[in-house]
Coordinates of C-alpha atoms in Angstrom, one line a residue:
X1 CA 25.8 -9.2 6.4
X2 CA 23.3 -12.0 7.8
X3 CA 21.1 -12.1 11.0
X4 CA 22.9 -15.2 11.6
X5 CA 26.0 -13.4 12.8
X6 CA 27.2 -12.6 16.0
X7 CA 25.8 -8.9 16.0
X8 CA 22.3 -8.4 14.8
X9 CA 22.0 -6.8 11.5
X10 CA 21.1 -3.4 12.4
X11 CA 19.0 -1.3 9.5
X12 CA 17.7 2.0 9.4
X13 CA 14.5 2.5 8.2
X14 CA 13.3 5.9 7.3
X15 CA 9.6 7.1 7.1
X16 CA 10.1 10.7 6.7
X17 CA 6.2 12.2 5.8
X18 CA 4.3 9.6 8.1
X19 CA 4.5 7.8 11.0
X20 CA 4.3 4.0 11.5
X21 CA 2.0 4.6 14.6
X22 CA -0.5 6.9 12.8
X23 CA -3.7 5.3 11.9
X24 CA -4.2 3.7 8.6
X25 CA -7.2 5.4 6.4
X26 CA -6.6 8.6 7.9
X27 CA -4.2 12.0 6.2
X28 CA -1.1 10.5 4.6
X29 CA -1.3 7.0 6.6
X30 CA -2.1 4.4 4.5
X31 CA -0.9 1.0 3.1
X32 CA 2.7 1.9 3.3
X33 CA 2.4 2.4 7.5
X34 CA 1.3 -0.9 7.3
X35 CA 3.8 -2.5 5.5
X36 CA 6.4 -0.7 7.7
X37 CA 4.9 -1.9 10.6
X38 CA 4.4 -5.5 9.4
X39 CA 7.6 -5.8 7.8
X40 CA 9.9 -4.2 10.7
X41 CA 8.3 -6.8 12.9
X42 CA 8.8 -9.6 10.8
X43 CA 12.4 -9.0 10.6
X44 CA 13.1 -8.5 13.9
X45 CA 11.1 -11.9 14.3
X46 CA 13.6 -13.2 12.0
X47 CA 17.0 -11.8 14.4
X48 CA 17.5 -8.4 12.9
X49 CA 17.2 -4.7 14.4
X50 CA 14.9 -2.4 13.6
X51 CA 14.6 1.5 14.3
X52 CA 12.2 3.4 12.1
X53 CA 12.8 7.1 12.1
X54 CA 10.2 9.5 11.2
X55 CA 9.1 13.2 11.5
X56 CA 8.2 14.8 15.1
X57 CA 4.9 15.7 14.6
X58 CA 4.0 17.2 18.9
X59 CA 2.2 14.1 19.5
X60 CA 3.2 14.1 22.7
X61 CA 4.7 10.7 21.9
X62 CA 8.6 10.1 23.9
X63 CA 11.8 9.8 21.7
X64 CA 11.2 6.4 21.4
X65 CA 8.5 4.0 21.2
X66 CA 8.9 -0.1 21.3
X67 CA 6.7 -1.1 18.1
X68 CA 8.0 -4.8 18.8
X69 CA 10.5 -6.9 20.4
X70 CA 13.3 -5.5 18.2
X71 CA 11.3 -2.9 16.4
X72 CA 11.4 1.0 17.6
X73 CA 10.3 4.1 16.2
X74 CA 12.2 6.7 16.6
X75 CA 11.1 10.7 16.5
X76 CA 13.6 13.2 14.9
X77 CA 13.2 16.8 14.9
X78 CA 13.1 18.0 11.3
X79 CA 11.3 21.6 11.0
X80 CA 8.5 22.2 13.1
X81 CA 7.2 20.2 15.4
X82 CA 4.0 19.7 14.3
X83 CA 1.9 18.2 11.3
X84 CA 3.4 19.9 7.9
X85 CA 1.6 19.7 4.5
X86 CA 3.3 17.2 2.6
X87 CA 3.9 19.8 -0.1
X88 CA 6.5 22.1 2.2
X89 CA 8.0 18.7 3.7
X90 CA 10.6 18.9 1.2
X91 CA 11.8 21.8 3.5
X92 CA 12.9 19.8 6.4
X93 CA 15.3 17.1 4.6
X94 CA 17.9 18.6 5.4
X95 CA 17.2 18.9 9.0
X96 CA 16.0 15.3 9.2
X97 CA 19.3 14.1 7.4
X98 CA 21.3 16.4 9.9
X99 CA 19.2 14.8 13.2
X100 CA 19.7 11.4 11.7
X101 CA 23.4 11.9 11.6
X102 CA 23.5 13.3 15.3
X103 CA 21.2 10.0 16.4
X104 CA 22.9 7.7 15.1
X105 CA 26.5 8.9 16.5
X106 CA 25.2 9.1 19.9
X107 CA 24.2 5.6 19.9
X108 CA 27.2 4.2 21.5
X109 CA 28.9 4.0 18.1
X110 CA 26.9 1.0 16.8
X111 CA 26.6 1.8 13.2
X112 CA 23.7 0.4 10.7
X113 CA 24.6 -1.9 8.1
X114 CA 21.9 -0.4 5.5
X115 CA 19.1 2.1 5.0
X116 CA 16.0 0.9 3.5
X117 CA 13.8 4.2 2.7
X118 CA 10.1 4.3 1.9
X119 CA 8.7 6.9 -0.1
X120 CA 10.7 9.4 -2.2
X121 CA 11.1 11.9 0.6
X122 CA 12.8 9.5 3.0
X123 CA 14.6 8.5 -0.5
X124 CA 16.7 11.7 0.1
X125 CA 17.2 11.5 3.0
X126 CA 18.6 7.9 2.6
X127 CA 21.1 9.0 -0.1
X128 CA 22.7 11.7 2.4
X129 CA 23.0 9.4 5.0
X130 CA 24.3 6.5 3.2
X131 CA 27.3 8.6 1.9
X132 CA 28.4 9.6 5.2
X133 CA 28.2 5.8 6.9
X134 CA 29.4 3.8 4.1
X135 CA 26.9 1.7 4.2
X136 CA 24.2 0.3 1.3
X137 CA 21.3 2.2 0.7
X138 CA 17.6 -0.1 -0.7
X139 CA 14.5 1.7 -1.8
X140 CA 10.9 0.9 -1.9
X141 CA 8.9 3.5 -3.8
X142 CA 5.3 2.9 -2.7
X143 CA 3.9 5.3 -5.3
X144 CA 5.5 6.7 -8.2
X145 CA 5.1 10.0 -9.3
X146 CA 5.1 9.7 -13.0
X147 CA 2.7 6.8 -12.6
X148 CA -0.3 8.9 -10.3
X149 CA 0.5 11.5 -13.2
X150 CA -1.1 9.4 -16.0
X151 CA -4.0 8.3 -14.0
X152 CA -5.2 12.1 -12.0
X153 CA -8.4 12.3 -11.0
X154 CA -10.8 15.3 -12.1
X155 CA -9.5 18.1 -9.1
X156 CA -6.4 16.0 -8.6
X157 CA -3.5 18.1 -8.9
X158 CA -0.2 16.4 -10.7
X159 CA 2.8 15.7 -8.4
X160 CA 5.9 18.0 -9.0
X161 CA 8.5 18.4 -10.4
X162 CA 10.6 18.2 -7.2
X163 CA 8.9 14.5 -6.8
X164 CA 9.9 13.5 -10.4
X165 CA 13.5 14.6 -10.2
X166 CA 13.9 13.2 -6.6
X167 CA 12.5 10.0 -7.5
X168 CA 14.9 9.7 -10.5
X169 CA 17.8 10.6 -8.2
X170 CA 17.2 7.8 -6.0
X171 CA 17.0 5.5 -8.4
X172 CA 20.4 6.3 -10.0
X173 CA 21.9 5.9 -6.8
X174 CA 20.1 3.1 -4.5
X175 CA 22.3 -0.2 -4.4
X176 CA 18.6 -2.2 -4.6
X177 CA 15.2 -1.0 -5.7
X178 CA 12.0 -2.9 -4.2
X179 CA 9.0 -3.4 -6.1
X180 CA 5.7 -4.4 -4.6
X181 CA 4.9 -6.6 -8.3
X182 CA 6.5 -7.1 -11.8
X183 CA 4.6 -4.1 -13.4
X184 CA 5.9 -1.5 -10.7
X185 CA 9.5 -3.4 -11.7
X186 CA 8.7 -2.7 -15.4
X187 CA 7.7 1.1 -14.7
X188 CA 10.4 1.5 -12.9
X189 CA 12.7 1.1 -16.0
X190 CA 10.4 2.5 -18.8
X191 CA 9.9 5.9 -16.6
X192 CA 12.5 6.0 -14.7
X193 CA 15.7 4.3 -16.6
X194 CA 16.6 2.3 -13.8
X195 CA 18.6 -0.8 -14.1
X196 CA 17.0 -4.5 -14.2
X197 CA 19.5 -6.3 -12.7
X198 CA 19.1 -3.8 -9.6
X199 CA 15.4 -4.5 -9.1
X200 CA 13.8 -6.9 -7.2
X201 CA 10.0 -7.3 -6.8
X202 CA 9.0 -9.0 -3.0
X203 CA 5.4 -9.2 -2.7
X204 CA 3.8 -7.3 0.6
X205 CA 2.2 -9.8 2.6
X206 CA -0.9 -9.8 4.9
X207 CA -1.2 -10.4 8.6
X208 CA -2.8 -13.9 9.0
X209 CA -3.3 -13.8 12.4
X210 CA -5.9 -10.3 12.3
X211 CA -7.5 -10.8 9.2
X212 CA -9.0 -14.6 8.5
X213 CA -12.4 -15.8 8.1
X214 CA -12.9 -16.2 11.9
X215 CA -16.8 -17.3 13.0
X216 CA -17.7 -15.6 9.1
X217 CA -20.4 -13.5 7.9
X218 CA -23.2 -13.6 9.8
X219 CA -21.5 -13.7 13.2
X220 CA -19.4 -10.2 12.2
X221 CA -22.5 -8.9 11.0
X222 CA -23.5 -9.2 14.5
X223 CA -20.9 -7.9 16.1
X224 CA -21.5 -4.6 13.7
X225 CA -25.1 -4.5 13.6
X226 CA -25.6 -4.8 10.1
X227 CA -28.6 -6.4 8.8
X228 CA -28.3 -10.4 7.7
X229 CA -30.0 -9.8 4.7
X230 CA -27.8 -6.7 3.6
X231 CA -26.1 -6.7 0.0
X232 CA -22.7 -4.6 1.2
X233 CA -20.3 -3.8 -1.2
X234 CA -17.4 -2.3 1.3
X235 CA -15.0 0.3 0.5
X236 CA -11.8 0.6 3.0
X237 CA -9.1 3.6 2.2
X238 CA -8.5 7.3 2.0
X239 CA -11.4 9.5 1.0
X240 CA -10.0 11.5 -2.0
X241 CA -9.9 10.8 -6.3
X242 CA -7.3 8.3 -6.7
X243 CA -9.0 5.7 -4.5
X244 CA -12.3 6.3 -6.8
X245 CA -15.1 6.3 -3.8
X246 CA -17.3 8.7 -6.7
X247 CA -17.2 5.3 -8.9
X248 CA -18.6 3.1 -6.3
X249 CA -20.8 6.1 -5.4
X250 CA -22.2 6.0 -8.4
X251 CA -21.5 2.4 -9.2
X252 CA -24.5 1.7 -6.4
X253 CA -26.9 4.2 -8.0
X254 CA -26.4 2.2 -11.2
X255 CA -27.4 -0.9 -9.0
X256 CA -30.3 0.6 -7.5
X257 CA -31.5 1.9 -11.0
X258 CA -31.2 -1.5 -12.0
X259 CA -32.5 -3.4 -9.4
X260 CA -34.8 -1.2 -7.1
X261 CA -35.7 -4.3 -4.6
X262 CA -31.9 -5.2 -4.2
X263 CA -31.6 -1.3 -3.7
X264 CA -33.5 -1.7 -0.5
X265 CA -31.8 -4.1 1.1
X266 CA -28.1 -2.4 0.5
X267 CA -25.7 -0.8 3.1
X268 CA -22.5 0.4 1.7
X269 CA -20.0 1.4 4.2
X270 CA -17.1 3.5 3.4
X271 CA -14.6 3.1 5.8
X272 CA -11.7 6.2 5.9
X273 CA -10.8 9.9 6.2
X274 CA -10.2 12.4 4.1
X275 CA -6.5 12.8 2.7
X276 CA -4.7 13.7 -0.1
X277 CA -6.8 16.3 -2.9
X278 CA -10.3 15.1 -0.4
X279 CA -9.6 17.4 2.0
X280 CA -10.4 20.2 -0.5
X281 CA -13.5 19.7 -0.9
X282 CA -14.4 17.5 2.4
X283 CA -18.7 17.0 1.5
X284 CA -18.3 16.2 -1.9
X285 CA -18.5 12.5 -2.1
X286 CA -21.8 12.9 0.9
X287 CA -23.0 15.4 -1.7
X288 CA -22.7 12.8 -5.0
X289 CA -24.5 10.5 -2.2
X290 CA -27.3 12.8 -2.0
X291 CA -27.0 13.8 -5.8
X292 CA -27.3 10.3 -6.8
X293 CA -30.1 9.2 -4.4
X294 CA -28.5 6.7 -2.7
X295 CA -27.3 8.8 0.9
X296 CA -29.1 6.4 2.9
X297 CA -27.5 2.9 1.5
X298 CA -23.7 4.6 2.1
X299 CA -22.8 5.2 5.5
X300 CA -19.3 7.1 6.3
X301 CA -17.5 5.1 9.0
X302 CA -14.0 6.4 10.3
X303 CA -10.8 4.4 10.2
X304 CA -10.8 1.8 12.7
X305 CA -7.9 -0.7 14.3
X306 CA -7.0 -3.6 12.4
X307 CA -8.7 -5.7 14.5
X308 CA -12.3 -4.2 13.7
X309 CA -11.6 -3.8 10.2
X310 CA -11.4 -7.4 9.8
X311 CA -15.0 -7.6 11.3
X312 CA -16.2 -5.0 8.4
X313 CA -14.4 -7.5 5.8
X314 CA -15.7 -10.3 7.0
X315 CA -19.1 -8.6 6.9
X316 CA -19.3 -7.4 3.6
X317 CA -20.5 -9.3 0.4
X318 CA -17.8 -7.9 -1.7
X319 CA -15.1 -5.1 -0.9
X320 CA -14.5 -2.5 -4.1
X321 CA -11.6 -1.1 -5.0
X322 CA -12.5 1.7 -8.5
X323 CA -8.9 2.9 -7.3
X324 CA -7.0 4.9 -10.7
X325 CA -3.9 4.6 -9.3
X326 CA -2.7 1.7 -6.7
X327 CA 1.0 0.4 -6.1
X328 CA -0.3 -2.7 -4.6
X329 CA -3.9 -2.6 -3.0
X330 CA -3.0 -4.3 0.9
X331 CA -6.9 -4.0 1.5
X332 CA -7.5 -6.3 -1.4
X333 CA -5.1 -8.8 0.3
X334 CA -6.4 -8.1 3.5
X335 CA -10.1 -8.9 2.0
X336 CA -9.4 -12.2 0.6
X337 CA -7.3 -13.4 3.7
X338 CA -11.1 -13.0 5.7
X339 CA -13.2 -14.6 2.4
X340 CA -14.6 -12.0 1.0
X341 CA -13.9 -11.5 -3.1
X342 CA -12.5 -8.2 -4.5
X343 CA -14.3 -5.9 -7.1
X344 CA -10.9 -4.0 -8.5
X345 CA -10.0 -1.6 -10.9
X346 CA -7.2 -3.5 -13.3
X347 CA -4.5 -1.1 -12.6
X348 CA -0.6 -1.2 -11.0
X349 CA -0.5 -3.9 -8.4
X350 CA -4.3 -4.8 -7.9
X351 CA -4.0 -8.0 -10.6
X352 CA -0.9 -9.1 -8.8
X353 CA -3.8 -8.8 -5.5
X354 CA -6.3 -10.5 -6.7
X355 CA -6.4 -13.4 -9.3
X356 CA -9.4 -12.4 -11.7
X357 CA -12.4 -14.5 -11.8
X358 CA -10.9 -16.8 -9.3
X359 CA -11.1 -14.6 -5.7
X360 CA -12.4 -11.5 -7.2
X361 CA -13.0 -9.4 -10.5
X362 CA -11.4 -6.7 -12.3
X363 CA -12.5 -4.2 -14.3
X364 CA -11.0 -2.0 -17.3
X365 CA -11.5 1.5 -16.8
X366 CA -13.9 3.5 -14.2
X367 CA -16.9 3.5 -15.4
X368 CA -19.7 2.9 -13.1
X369 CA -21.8 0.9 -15.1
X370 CA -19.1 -1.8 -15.4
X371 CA -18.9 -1.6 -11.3
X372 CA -22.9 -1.9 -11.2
X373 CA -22.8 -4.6 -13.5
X374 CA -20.2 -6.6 -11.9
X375 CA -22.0 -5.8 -8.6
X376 CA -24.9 -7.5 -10.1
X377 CA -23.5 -10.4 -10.7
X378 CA -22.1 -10.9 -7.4
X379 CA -25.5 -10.3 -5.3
X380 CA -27.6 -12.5 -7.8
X381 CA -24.9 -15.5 -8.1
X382 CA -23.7 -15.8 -3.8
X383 CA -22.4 -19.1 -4.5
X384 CA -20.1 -17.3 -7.3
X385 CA -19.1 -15.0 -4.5
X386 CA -18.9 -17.5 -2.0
X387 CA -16.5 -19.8 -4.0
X388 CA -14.3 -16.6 -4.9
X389 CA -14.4 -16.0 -0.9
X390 CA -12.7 -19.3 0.0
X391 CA -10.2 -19.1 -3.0
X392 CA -9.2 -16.0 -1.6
X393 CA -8.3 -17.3 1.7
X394 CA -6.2 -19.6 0.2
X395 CA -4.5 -17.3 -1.9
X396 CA -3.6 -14.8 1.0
X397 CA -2.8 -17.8 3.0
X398 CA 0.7 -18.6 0.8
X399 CA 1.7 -14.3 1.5
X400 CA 2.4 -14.1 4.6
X401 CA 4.6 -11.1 6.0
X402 CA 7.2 -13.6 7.4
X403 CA 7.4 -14.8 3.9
X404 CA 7.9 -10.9 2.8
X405 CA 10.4 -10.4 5.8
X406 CA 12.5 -13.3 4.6
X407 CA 12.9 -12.2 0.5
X408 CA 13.7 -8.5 2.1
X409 CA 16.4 -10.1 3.7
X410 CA 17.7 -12.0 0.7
X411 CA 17.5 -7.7 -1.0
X412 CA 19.2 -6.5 1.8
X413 CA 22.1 -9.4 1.6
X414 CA 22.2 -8.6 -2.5
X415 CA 22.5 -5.1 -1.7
X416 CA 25.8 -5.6 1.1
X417 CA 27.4 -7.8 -2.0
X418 CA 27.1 -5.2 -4.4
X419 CA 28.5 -2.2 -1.7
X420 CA 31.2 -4.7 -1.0
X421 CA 31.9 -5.0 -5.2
X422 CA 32.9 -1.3 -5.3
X423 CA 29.5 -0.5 -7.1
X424 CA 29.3 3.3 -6.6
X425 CA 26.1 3.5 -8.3
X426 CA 25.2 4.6 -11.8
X427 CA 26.5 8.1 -13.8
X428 CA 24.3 10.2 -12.7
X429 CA 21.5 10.9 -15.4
X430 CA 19.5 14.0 -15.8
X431 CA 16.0 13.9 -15.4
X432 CA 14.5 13.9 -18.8
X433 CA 13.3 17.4 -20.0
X434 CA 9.7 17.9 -21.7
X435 CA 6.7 16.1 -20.3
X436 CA 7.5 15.0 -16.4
X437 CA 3.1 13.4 -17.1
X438 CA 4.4 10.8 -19.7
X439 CA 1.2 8.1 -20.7
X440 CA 1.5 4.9 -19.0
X441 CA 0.7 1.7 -21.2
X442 CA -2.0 -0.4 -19.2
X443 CA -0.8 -3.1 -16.9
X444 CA -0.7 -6.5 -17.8
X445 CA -2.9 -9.1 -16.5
X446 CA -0.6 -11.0 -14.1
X447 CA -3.2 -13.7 -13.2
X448 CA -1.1 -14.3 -9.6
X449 CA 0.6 -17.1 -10.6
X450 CA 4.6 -18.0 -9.9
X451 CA 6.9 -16.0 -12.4
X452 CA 10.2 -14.9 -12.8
X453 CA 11.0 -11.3 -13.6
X454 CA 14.8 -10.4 -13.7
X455 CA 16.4 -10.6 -10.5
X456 CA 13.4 -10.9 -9.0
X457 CA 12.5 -12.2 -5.5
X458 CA 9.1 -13.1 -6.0
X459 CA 6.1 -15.0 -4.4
X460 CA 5.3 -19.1 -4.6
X461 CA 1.9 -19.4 -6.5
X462 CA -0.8 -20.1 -4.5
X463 CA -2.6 -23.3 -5.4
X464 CA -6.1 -21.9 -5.2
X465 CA -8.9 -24.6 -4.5
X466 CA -12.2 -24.1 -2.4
X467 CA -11.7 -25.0 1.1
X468 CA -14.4 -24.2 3.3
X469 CA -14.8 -21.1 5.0
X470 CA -18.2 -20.5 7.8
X471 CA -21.0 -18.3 6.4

């Protein structure tokens, strides 16, 4: 199987709860849209076709819509019609895997050579689907549920059982597993039994044509009307728990506390809508805002196009991420590749993200004074910040989504040699009784430089230096 062939390797990707067109920072659309959309494009940029098949929501949207030369998504009618709780989409697997099936056989009788499923939901739809065509099935997780598990949030509720027994059988069956970094590879096989030598961790990348440093600070700051003077620590995701907007919240109370004429000059923007556990309680991160004192510094924007988020990150002093859970953290990546440092929590795949103390800094735990404090540091040391700014550019610079693209190629190839071998996938294991919450040891620090993990496809280090980016 190769691109390089006379017929273009044709693969199936499934998005079952969200949609590749919805808009990032808003419901269940998040990092994972963008790496579908990134990545389908790249491969097809490298020869190979692409249909992504989600969920009918009644967007009025056709059948099928051209994402890219080569890329199309494709709507399948799988339960209602309409937006569905991601708790009852469990329902309509069946009938996705059934329209899936019908698709497919009426296009002309061009089959796919492989599935490559995101999420556990489209994971089970993936394993139906691959039975019937013969063909190789890869996975890519995005979040795991025994992971989020170990890290709720106070008001988070803990993912199911359903999730934790459907992510185990997609891991006993999937030819390849793709991790976004080594220490989703390693929970992978301490939570989840699954087999080294069927893992391989690709990197996501970042789109280096929308987010760079462009004309820099001062001339987005124009274009968004934000003071020169401003301090602006920048939050970009979901509003709810796991992404820890309360921590910066109260991180920047800290800060005023602190430093009462830095106070006056902040403007924190949190960029996002509600989703997930948030949409419970929809005022209660404006009400910590007024609680804590600090309502007129934070200003709620709404998720915007890629284009205009890189103004806000080229804008901002410093972008936080307090996140207690996070598979990857493409914000962080998205940050750096426009010069501005990341303030991360050191959990999952943030210190693959960001190298700490080179373009950014992580922090242990949630606490808000360790946020303030590292906040601090940043607005009273700008040539610290600056330097981390144009290290970061040059980190993003060596993870590009072609480069992504490519190693998912190289997964997809190991995963057609091991259907060819006659591998018909592990005995299937029960899911283990007792806890389905167990503790997650912390990560490790990763530092971002070159390793090897396994069978691992993994990134070149980045040889960060200080090359000049405009204020």
């Amino acid at each position: 199987m190769s691109v390089t062939t006379a017929r273009p390797l044709r693969v199936a990707m499934l998005s079952v709860h969200t949609s590749p067109l919805h808009q990032p920072g808003t419901g269940d659309a998040g990092g994972m849209n963008v790496y579908i959309v990134q990545l389908s494009r790249s491969l097809a940029g490298l020869g190979a076709e692409i249909d992504v098949f989600t969920r009918c929501r009644g967007e009025d949207l056709p059948p099928e819509v051209p994402l890219a030369p080569g890329t199309t998504v494709r709507h399948l009618h799988a339960g209602p019609c309409r937006a569905v709780a991601k708790e009852e989409l469990p329902g309509t697997l069946e009938d996705f895997s059934r329209a899936l099936l019908r698709t497919a056989a009426g296009d002309g009788g061009r089959p796919y050579d492989l599935v490559h499923s995101h999420y556990w939901l489209s994971g089970q739809v993936g394993r139906t689907v691959t039975r019937r065509w013969g063909v190789p099935l890869v996975h890519t997780m995005h979040t795991l549920g025994r992971v989020k598990n170990a890290s709720l949030a106070e008001g988070d509720s803990p993912e199911p059982p359903e999730r934790i027994l459907g992510e185990h059988r997609v891991v006993d069956t999937a030819e390849r597993l793709v991790a976004n970094t080594a220490d989703e590879a390693a929970a992978l096989r301490r939570l989840y039994g699954a087999a080294r030598e069927r893992i391989d961790v690709v990197h996501p990348g970042v789109d280096l044509r929308t987010f760079h440093p462009g004309e820099g600070r001062r001339a987005a700051r124009r274009v968004l009307g934000l003071p020169q003077d401003a301090f602006v620590p920048l939050f970009v995701g979901r509003i709810q728990p796991l992404k820890g907007p309360d921590v910066l919240v109260e991180a920047v109370a800290e800060l005023v506390r602190t430093d009462p004429e830095l106070g006056r000059r902040l403007v924190v923007p949190v960029i996002g809508g509600l989703s997930g556990s948030g949409l419970r309680a929809p005022e209660r991160l404006a009400g910590l805002c007024s609680a804590s004192g600090v309502a007129d510094a934070v200003r709620f924007e709404p998720a915007v196009r890629q284009e205009t988020l890189a103004h806000w990150y080229r804008a901002a002093d410093v972008l936080v991420m307090p996140s207690r859970s996070e598979t990857f953290g493409l914000v962080a990546l998205e940050a750096q590749a426009c010069g501005t440092p990341v303030l991360a929590a050191e959990v999952g795949g943030l210190p693959t993200a960001v190298w700490d103390r080179v373009t950014g800094l992580l922090v242990r735990g949630h606490r808000p004074r360790d946020y303030a404090r590292q906040l601090l540091t940043l607005a009273r040391a700008p040539e610290l910040a600056r330097a981390m700014g144009r290290a970061g550019v040059r980190y993003a610079s060596g993870m590009a989504w072609e480069t992504a693209a490519a190693r998912t190629l190289a997964v997809y190839e190991r995963a057609a040699g091991t259907a060819r071998s006659g591998w018909a996938g592990a005995a299937a294991r029960p899911c283990p009784g007792g806890d389905l919450s167990l503790e997650v040891p912390g990560p490790r620090r990763l530092k971002g430089e070159s390793r090897t993990h396994d069978s691992i496809t993994d990134f070149s280090g980045s040889n960060v230096g200080v090359g000049g980016i405009a204020e």
